[in-house]
Coordinates of N, CA, C and O in Angstrom, one line a residue:
X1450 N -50.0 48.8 48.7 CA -51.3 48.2 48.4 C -52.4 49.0 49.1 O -52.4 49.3 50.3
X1451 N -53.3 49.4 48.1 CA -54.0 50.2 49.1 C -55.6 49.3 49.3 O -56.1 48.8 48.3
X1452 N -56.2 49.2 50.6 CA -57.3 48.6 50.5 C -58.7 49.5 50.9 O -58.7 50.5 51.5
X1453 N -59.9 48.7 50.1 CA -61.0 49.9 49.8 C -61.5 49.3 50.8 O -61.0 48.2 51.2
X1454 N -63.0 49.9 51.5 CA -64.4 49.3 51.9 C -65.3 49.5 50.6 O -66.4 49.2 50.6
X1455 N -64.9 50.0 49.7 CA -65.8 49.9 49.1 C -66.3 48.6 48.0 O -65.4 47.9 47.5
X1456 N -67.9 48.3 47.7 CA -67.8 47.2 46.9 C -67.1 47.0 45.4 O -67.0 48.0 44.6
X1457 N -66.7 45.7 45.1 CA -66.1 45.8 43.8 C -67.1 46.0 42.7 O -68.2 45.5 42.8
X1458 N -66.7 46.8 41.7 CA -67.3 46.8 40.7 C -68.0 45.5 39.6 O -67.6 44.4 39.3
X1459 N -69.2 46.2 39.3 CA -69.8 44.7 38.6 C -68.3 44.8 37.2 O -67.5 45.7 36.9
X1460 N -68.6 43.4 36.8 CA -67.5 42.9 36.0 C -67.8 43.7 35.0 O -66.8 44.4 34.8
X1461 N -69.0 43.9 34.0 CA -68.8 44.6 32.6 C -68.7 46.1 32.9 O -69.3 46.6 32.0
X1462 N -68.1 47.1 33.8 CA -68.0 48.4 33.8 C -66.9 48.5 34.4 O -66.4 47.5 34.9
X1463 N -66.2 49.9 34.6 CA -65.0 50.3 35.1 C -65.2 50.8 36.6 O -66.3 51.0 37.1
X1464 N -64.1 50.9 37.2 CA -64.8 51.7 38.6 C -64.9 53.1 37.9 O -64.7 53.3 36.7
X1465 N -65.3 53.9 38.8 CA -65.6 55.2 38.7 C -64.6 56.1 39.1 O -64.7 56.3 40.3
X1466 N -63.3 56.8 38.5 CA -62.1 57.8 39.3 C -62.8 58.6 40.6 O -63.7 59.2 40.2
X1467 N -62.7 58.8 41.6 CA -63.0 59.8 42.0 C -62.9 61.3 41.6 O -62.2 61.5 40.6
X1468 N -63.5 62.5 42.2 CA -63.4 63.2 41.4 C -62.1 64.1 41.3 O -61.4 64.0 42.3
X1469 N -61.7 64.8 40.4 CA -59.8 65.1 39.6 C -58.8 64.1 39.9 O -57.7 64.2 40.3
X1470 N -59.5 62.6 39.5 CA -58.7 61.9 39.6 C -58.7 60.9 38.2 O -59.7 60.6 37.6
X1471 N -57.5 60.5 37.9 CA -57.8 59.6 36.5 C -57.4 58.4 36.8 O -57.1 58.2 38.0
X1472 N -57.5 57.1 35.7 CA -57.2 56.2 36.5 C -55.2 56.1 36.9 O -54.2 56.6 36.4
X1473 N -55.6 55.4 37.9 CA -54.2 55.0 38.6 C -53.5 56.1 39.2 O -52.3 56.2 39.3
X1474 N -54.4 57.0 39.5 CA -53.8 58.3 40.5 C -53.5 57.9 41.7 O -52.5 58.2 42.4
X1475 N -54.6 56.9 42.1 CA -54.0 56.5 43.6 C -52.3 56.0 43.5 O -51.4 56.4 44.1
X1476 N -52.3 54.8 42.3 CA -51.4 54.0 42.5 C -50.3 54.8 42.6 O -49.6 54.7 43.6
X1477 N -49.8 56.2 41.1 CA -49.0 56.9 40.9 C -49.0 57.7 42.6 O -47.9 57.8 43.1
X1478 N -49.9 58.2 43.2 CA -49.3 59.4 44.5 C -48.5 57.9 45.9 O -47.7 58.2 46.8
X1479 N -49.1 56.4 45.6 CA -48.8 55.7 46.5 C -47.2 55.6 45.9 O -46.4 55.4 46.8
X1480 N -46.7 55.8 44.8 CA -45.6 55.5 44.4 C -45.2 56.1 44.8 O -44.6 55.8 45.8
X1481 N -45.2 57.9 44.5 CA -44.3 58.8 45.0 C -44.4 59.1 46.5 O -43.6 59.9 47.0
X1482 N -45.2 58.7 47.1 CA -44.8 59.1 48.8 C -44.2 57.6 49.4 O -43.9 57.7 50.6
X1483 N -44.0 56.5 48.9 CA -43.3 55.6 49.4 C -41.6 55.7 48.6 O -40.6 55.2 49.1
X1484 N -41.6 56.5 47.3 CA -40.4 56.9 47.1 C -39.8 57.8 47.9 O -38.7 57.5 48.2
X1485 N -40.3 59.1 48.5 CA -40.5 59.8 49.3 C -40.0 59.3 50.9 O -39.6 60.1 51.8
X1486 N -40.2 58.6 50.9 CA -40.6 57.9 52.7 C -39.2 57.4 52.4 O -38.2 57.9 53.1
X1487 N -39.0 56.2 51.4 CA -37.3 55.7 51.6 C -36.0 56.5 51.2 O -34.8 56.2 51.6
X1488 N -36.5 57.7 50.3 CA -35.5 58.5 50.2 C -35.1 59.2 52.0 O -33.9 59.4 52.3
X1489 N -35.9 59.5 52.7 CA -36.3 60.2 54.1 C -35.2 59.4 55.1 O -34.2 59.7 55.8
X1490 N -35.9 57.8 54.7 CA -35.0 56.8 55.2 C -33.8 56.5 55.1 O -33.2 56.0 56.1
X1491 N -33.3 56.6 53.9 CA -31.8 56.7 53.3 C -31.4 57.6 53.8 O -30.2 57.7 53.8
X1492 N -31.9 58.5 54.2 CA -30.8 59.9 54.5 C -30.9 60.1 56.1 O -30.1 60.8 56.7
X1493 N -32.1 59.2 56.9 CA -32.1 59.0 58.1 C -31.0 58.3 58.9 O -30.4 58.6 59.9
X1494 N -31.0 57.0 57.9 CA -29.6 56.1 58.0 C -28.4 56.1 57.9 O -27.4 55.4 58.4
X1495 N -28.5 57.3 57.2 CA -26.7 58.2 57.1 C -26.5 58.9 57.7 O -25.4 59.5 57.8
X1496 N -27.6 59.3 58.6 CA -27.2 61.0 59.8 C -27.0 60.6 61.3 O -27.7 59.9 61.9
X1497 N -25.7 61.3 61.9 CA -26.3 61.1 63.2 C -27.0 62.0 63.9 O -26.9 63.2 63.8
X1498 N -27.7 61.4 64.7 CA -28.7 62.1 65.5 C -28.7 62.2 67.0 O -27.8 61.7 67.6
X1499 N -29.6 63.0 67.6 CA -29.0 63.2 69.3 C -29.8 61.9 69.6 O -30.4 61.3 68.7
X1500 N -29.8 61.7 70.8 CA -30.4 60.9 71.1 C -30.5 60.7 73.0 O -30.0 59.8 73.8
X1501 N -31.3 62.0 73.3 CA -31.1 62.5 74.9 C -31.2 61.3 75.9 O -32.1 60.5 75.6
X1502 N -30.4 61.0 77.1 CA -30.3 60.0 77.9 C -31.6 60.0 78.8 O -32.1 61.0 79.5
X1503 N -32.3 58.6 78.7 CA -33.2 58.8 80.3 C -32.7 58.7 81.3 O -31.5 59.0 81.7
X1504 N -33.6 58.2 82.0 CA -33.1 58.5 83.5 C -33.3 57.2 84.3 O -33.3 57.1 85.6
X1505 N -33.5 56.0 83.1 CA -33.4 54.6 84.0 C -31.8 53.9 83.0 O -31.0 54.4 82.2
X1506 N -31.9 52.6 83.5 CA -30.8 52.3 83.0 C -30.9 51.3 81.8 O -31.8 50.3 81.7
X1507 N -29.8 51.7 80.7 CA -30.1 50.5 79.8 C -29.0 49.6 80.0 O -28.6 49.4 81.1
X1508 N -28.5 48.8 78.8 CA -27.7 47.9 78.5 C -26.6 48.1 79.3 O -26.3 49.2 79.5
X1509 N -25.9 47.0 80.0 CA -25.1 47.1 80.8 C -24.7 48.3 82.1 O -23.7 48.9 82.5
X1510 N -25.8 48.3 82.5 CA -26.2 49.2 83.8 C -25.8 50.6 83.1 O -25.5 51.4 84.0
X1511 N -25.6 51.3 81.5 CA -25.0 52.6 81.7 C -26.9 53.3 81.6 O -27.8 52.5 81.6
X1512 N -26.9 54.6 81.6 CA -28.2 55.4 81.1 C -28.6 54.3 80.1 O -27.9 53.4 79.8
X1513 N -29.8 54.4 79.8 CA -30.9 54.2 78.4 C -30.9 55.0 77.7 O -30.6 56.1 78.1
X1514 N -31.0 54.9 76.6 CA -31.9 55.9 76.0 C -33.5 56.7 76.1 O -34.5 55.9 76.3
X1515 N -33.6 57.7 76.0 CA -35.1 58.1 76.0 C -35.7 57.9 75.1 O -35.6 58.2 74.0
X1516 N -36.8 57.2 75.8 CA -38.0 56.6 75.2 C -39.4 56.9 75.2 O -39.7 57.0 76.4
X1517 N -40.8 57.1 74.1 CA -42.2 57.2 74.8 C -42.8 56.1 74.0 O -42.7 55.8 72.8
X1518 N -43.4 55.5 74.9 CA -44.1 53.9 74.5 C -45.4 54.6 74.1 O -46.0 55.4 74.8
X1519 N -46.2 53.9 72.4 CA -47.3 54.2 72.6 C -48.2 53.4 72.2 O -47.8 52.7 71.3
X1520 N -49.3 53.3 72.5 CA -50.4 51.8 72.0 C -49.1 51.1 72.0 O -48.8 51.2 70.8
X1521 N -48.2 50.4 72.7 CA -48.3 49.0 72.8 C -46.6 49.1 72.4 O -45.7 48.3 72.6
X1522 N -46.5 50.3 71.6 CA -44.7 50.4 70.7 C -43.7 51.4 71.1 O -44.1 52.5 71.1
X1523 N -42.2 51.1 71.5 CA -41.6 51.8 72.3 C -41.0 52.7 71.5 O -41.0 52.1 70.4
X1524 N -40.5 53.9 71.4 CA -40.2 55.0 70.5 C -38.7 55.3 71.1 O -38.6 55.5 72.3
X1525 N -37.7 55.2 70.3 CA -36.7 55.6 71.1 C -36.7 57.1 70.3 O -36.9 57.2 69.1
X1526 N -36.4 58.4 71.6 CA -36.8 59.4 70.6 C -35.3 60.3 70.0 O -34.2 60.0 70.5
X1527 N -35.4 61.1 69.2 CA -33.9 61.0 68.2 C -34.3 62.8 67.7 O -35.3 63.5 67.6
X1528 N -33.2 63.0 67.6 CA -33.4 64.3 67.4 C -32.5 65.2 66.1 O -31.3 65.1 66.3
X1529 N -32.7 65.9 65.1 CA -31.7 65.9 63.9 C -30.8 67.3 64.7 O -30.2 68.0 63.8
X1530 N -30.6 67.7 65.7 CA -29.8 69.1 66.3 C -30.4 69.4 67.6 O -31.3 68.8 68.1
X1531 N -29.8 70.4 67.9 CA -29.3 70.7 69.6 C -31.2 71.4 69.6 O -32.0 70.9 70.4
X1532 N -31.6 72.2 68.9 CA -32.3 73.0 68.6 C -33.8 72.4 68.6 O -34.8 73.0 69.1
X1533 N -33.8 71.4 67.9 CA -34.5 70.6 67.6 C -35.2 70.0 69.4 O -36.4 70.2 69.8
X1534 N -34.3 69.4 69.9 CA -33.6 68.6 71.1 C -34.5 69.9 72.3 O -34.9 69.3 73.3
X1535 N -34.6 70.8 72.3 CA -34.4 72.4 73.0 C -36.1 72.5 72.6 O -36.9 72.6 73.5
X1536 N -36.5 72.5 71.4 CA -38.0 72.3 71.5 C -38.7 71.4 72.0 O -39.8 71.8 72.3
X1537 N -38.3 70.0 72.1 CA -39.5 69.5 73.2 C -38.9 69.6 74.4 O -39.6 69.2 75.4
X1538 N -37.7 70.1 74.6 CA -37.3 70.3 76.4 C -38.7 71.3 76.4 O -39.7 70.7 76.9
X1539 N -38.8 72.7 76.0 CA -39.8 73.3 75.7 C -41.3 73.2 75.8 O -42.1 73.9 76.4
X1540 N -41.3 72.2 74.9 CA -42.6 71.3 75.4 C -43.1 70.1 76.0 O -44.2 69.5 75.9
X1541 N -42.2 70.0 76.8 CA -42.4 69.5 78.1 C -42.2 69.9 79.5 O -42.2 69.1 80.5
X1542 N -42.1 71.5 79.5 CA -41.9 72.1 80.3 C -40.5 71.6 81.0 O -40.6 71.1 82.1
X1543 N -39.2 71.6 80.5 CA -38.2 70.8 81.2 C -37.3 71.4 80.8 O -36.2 70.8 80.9
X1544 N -37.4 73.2 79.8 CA -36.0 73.6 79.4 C -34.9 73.8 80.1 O -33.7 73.6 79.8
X1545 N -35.5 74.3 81.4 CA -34.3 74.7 82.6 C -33.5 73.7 82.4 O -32.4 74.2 82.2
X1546 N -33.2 71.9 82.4 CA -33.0 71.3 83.3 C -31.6 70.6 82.2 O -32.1 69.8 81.4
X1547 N -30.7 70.7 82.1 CA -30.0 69.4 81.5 C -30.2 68.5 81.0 O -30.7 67.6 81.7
X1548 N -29.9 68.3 79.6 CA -30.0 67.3 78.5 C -28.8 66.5 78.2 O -28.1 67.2 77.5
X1549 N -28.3 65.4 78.5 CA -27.4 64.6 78.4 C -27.8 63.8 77.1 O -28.8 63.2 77.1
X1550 N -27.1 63.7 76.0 CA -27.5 63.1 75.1 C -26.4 62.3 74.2 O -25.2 62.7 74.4
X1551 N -26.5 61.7 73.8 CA -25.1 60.9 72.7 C -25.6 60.8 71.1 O -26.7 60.5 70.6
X1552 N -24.5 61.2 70.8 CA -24.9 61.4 69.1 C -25.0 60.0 68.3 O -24.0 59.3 68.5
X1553 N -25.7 59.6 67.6 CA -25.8 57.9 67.0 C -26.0 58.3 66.1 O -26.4 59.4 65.9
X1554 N -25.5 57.1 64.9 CA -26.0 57.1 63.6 C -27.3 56.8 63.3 O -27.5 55.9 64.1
X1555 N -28.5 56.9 62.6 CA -29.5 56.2 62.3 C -29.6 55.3 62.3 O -30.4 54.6 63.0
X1556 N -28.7 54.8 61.2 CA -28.6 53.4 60.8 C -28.5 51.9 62.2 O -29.0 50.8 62.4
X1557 N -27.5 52.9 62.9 CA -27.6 52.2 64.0 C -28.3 51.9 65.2 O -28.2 50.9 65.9
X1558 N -29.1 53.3 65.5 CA -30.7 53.1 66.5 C -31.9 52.0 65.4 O -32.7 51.3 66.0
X1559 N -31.8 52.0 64.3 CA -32.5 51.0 63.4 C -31.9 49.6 63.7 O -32.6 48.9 64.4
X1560 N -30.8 49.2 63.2 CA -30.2 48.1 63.4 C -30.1 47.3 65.1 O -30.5 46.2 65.4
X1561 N -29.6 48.3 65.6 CA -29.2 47.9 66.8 C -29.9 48.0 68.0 O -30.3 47.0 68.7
X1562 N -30.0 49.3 68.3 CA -30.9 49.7 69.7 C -32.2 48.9 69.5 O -32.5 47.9 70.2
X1563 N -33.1 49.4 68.5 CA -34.3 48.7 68.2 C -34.5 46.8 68.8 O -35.2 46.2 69.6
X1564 N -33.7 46.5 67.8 CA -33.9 44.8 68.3 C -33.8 44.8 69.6 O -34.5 44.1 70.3
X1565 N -32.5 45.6 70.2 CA -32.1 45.3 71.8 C -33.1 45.9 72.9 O -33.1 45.6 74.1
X1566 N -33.8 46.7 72.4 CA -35.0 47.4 73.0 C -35.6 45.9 73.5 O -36.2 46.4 74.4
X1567 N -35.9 45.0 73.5 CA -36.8 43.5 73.7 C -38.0 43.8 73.5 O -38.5 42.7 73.4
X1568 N -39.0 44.7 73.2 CA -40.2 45.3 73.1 C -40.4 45.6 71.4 O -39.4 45.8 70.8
X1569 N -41.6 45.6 70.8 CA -42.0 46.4 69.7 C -41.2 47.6 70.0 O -41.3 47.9 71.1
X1570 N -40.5 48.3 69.1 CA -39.8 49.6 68.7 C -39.3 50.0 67.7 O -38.7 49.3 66.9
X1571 N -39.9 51.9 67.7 CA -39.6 52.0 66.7 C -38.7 53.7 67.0 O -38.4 54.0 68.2
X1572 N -38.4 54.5 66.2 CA -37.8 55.7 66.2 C -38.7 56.9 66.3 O -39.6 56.7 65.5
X1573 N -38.8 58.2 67.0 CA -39.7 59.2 66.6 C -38.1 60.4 66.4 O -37.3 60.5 67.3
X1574 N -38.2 61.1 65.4 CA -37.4 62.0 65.2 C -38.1 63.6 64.8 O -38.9 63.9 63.9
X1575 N -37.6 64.2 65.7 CA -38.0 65.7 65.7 C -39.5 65.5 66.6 O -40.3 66.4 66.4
X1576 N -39.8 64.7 67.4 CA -41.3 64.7 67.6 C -42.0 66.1 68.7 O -43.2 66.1 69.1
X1577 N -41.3 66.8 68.8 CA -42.3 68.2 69.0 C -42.0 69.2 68.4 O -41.8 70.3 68.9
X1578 N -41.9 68.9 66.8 CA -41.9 69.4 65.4 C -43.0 69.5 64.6 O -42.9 70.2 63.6
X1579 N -44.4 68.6 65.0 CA -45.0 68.4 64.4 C -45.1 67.7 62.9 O -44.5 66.7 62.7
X1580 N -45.8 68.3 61.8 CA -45.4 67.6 60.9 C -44.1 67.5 60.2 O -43.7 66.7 59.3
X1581 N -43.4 68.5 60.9 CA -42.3 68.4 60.4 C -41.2 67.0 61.1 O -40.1 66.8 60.7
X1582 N -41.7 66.6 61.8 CA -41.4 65.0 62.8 C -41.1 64.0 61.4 O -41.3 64.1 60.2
X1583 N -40.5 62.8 62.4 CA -40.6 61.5 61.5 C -41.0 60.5 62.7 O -40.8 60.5 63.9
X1584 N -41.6 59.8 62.0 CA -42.0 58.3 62.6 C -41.3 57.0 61.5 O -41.6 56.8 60.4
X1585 N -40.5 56.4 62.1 CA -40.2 55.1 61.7 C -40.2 53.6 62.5 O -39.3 53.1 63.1
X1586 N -41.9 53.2 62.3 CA -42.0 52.4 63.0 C -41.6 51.3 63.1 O -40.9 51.0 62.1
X1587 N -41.7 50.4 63.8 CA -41.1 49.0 63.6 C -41.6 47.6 62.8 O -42.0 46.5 63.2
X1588 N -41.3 48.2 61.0 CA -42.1 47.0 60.3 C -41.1 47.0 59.7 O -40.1 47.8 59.8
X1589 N -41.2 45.8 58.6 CA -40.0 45.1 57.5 C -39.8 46.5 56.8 O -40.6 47.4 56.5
X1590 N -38.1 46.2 56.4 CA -37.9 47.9 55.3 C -37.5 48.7 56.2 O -36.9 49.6 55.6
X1591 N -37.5 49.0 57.6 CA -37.4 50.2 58.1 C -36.3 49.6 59.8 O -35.4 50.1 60.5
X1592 N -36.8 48.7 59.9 CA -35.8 47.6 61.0 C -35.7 46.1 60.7 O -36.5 45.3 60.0
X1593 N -34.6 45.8 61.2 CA -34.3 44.3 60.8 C -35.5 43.1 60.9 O -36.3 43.5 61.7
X1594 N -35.9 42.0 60.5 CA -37.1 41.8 60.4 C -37.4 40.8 61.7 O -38.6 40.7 61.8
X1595 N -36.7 40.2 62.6 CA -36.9 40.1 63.7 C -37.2 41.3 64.7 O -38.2 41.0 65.4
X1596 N -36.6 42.5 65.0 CA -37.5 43.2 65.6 C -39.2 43.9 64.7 O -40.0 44.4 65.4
X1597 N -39.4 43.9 63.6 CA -40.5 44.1 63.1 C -42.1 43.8 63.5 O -42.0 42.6 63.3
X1598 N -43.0 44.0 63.8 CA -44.2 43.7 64.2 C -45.0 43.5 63.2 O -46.2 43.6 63.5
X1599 N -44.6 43.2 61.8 CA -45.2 42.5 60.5 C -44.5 41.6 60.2 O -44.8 41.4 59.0
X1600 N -43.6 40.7 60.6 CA -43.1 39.6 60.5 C -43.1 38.6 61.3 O -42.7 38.5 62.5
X1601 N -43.6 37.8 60.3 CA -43.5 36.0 61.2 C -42.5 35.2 60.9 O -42.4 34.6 59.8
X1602 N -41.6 35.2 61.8 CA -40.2 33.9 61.6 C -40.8 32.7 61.0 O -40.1 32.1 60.2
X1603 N -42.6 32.2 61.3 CA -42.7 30.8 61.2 C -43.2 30.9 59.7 O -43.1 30.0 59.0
X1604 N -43.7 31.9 59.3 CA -44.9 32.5 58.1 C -44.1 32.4 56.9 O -44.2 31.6 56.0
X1605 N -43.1 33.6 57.2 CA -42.0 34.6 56.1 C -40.8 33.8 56.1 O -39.8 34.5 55.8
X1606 N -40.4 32.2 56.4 CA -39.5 31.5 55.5 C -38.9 31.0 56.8 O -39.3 31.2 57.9
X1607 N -37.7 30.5 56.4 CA -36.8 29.6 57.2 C -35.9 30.3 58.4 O -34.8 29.8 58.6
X1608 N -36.3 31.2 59.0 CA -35.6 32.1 59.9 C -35.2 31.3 61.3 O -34.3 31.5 62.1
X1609 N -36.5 30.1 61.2 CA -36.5 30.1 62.9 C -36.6 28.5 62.4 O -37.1 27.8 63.3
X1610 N -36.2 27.9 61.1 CA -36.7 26.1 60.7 C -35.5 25.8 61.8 O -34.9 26.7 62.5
X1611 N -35.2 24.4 61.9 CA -34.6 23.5 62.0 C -34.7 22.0 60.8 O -35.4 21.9 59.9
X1612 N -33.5 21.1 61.3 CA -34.0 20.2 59.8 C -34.3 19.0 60.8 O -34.7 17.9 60.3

């Protein structure tokens, strides 16, 4: 859905395309980069990825995972190879030092880690890759809809009723 500031058109005329644009260009490029985005996701969900250990503790006193929290949302960060993994040691000035990491499926830092994270969370993969990075943040479609930060148990149906 995409939303304008701009005002709506009087009712007897058409809007105006922007220019090399015809109508429903927007809609057609919103189709193909959200086709785009879940195809990225489907193949996210089938790969495993590194996933380097921090240095506090998570779930049952073992390591955590590494994480960078931002505006308000925790990133668990994920990596598609060693190499990958070896560039933000890089850029973080931290190559010297040992990387302890465990290989996860996608599917399952989505599923699992995410909700158990207790915080808004979401995934950053490849993130000192630049655009070549992924961000999968924590909304419906991409994690389960209890951890999501666009869903309301009380809003979006019977998740949390009683009779």
């Amino acid at each position: 859905m995409t939303v304008s500031s701009q005002p709506h058109p009087e009712p007897d005329r058409e809007p105006e395309p922007e220019a090399g644009q015809g109508p429903g260009a927007d809609d057609a490029e919103a189709v193909a980069r959200r086709r785009r985005f879940t195809a990225l996701l489907g193949e996210f969900r089938r790969t495993p990825v590194l996933v380097p250990l921090g240095d506090g503790p998570g779930l049952d006193g073992e390591r955590g995972l590494l994480t960078a929290d931002l505006n308000g949302i925790r990133f668990i960060l994920a990596f598609s190879d060693e190499q990958a993994l070896a560039r933000y040691a890089v850029a973080r000035g931290e190559a010297g030092r040992e990387w302890a990491y465990q290989t996860i499926l996608g599917a399952r830092l989505l599923d699992v880690a995410v909700p158990a994270a207790g915080v808004p969370c979401g995934v950053a993969m490849d993130c000192a890759d630049g655009e070549e990075g992924m961000v999968f943040p924590p909304v419906r479609g991409i994690v389960p809809d209890g951890a999501a930060v666009d869903f309301d148990v009380n809003a979006d149906g019977d998740a949390g009723g009683g009779a």
